[in-house]
Short mmCIF file of C-alpha atoms in Angstrom, two decimals:
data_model
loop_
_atom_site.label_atom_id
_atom_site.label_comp_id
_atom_site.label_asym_id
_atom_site.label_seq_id
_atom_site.Cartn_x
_atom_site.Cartn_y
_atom_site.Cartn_z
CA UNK A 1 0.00 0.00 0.00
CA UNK A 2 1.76 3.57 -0.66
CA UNK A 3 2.39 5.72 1.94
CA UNK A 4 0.84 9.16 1.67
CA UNK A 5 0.31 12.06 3.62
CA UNK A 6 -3.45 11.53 4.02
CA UNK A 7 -2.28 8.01 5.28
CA UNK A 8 0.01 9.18 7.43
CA UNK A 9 -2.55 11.53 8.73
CA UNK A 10 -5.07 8.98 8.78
CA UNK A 11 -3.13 6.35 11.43
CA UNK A 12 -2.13 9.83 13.29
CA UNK A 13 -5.43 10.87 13.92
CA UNK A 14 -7.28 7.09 14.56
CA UNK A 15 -4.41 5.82 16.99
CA UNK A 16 -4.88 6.50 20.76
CA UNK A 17 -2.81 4.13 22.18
CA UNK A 18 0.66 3.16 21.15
CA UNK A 19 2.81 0.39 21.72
CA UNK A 20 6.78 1.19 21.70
CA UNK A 21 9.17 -1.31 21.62
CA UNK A 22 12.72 -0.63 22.00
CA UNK A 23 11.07 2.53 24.48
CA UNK A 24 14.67 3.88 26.48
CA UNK A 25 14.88 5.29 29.80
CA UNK A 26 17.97 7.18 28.70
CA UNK A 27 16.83 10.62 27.27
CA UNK A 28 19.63 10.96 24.59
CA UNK A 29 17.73 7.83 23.05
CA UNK A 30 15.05 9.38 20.14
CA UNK A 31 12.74 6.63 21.67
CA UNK A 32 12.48 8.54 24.86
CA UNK A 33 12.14 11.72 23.07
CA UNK A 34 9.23 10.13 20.84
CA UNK A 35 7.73 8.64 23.62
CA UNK A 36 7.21 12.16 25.22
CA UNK A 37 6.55 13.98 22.49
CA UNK A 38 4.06 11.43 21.27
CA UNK A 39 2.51 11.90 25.04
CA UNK A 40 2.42 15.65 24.44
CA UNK A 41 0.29 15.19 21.91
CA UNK A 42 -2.21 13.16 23.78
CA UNK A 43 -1.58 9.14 22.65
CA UNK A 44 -1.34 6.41 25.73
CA UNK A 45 2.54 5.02 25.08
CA UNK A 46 2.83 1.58 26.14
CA UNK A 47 6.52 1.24 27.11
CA UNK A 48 7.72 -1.90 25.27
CA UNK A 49 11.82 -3.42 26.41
CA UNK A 50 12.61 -6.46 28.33
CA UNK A 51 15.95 -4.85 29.65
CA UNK A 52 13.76 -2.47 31.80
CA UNK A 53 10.70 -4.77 32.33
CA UNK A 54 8.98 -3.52 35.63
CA UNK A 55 10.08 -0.16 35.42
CA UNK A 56 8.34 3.03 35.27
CA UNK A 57 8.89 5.12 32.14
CA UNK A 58 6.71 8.56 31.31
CA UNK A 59 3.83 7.00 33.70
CA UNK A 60 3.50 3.70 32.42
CA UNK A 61 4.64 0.38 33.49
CA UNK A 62 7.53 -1.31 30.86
CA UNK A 63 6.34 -4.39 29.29
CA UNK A 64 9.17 -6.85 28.15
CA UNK A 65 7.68 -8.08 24.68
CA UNK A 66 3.69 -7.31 23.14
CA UNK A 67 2.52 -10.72 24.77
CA UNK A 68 2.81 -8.96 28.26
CA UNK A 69 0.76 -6.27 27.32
CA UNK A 70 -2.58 -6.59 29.45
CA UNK A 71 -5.68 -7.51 27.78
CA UNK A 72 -7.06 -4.33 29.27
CA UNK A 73 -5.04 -2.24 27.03
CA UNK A 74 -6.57 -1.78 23.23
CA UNK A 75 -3.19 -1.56 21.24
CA UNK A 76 -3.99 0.94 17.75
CA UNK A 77 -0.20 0.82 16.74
CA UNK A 78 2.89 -0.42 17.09
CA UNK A 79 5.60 1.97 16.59
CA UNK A 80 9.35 0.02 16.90
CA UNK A 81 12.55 1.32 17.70
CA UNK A 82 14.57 -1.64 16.57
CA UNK A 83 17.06 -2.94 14.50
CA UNK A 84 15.14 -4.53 10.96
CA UNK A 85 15.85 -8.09 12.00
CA UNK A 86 14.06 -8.11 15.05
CA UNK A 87 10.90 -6.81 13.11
CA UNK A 88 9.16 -9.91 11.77
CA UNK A 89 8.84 -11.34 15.31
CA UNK A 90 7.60 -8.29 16.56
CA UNK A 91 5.15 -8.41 13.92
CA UNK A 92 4.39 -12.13 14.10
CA UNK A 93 3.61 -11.07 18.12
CA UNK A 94 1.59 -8.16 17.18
CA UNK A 95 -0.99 -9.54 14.74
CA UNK A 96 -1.51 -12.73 17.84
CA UNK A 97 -1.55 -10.30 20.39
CA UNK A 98 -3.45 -7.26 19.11
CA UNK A 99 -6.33 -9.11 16.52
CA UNK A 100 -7.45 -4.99 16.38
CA UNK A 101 -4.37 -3.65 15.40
CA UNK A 102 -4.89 -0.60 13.06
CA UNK A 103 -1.28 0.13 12.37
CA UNK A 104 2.38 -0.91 12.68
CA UNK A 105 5.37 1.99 12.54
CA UNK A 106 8.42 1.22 11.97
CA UNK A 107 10.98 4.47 12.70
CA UNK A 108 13.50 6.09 10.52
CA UNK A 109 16.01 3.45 8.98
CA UNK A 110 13.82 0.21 9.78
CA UNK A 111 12.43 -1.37 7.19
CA UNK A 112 11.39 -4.93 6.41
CA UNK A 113 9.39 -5.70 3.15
CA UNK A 114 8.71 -9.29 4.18
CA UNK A 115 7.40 -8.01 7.54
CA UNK A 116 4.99 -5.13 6.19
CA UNK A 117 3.53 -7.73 3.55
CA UNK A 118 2.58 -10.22 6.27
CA UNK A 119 0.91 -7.02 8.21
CA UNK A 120 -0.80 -5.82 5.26
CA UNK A 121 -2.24 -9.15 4.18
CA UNK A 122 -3.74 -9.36 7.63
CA UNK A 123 -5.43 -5.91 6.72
CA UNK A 124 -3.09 -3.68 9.19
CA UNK A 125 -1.68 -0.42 7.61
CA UNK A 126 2.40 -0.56 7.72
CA UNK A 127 4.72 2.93 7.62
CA UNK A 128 7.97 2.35 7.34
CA UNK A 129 11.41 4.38 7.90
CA UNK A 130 9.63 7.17 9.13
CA UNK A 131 8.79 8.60 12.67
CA UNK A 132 6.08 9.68 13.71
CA UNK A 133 7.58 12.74 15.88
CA UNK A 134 8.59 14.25 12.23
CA UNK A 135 5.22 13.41 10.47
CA UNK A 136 3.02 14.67 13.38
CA UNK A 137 4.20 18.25 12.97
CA UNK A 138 4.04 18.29 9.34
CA UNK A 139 0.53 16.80 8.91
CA UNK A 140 -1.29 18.04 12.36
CA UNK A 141 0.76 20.75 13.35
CA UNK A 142 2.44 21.48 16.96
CA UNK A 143 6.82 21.55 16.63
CA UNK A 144 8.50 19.13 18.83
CA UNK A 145 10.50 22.44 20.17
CA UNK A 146 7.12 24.33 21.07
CA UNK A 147 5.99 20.96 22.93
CA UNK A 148 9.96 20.73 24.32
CA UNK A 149 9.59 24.08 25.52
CA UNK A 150 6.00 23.76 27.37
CA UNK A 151 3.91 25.20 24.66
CA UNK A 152 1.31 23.26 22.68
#
């Protein structure tokens, strides 16, 4: 399926709650910075690494994989901060885990054909090496600097 702006916009304005893996306590990471930003902008983040499993990060528990997620929580996208390997077993988990899944994100410099194909056959909408930090401002509006600096 091509990605266009009025796709882009589309998953950006249906999501409410996101899943992150590869989310980073560290706050050099981009993942942390997404994560907040994302926040900002009013989306749940669902903190998604096994190295900090248990922990707290931005107000929500850390999950160690998608198949710890709580049934409670209603998953809209998956937005991963990983290397392009890992990706068709976080995709694999996703589609089991999350049979509503609108959307699956994969940031700047991950891509994995293979991967998106299996998501899109299963009738879930697939971005690839792009982030949706960058694409928010651009399509919606609100600069991750005005949102960095406390304004909306």
């Amino acid at each position: 399926m091509p990605v266009t702006d009025d796709l882009i916009r589309k998953v950006l304005t249906d999501t409410q709650v996101i899943a992150l893996v590869g989310a980073s306590p560290n706050p050099d990471r981009p993942s942390f910075r997404v994560a907040r930003f994302l926040q900002s902008r009013g989306y749940r983040v669902v903190p998604v690494n096994p190295g900090q499993s248990g922990a707290m990060l931005h107000g929500e528990q850390v999950y160690p994989d998608l198949a710890a997620i709580p049934s409670g929580i209603a998953v809209d996208m998956i937005d991963i901060f990983r290397r392009p390997d890992a990706v068709p077993g976080i995709v694999d988990q996703a589609l089991v885990r999350f049979p509503d899944l609108k959307a699956i994100w994969m940031q700047l410099g991950v891509q994995h054909p293979d991967a998106a194909m299996t998501a899109e056959a299963r009738g879930v909408t697939v971005i690839q090496n792009r982030c949706p930090a960058i694409e928010y401002p651009r399509l919606i509006g609100a600069s991750p600097l005005a949102v960095a600096a406390g304004q909306p």
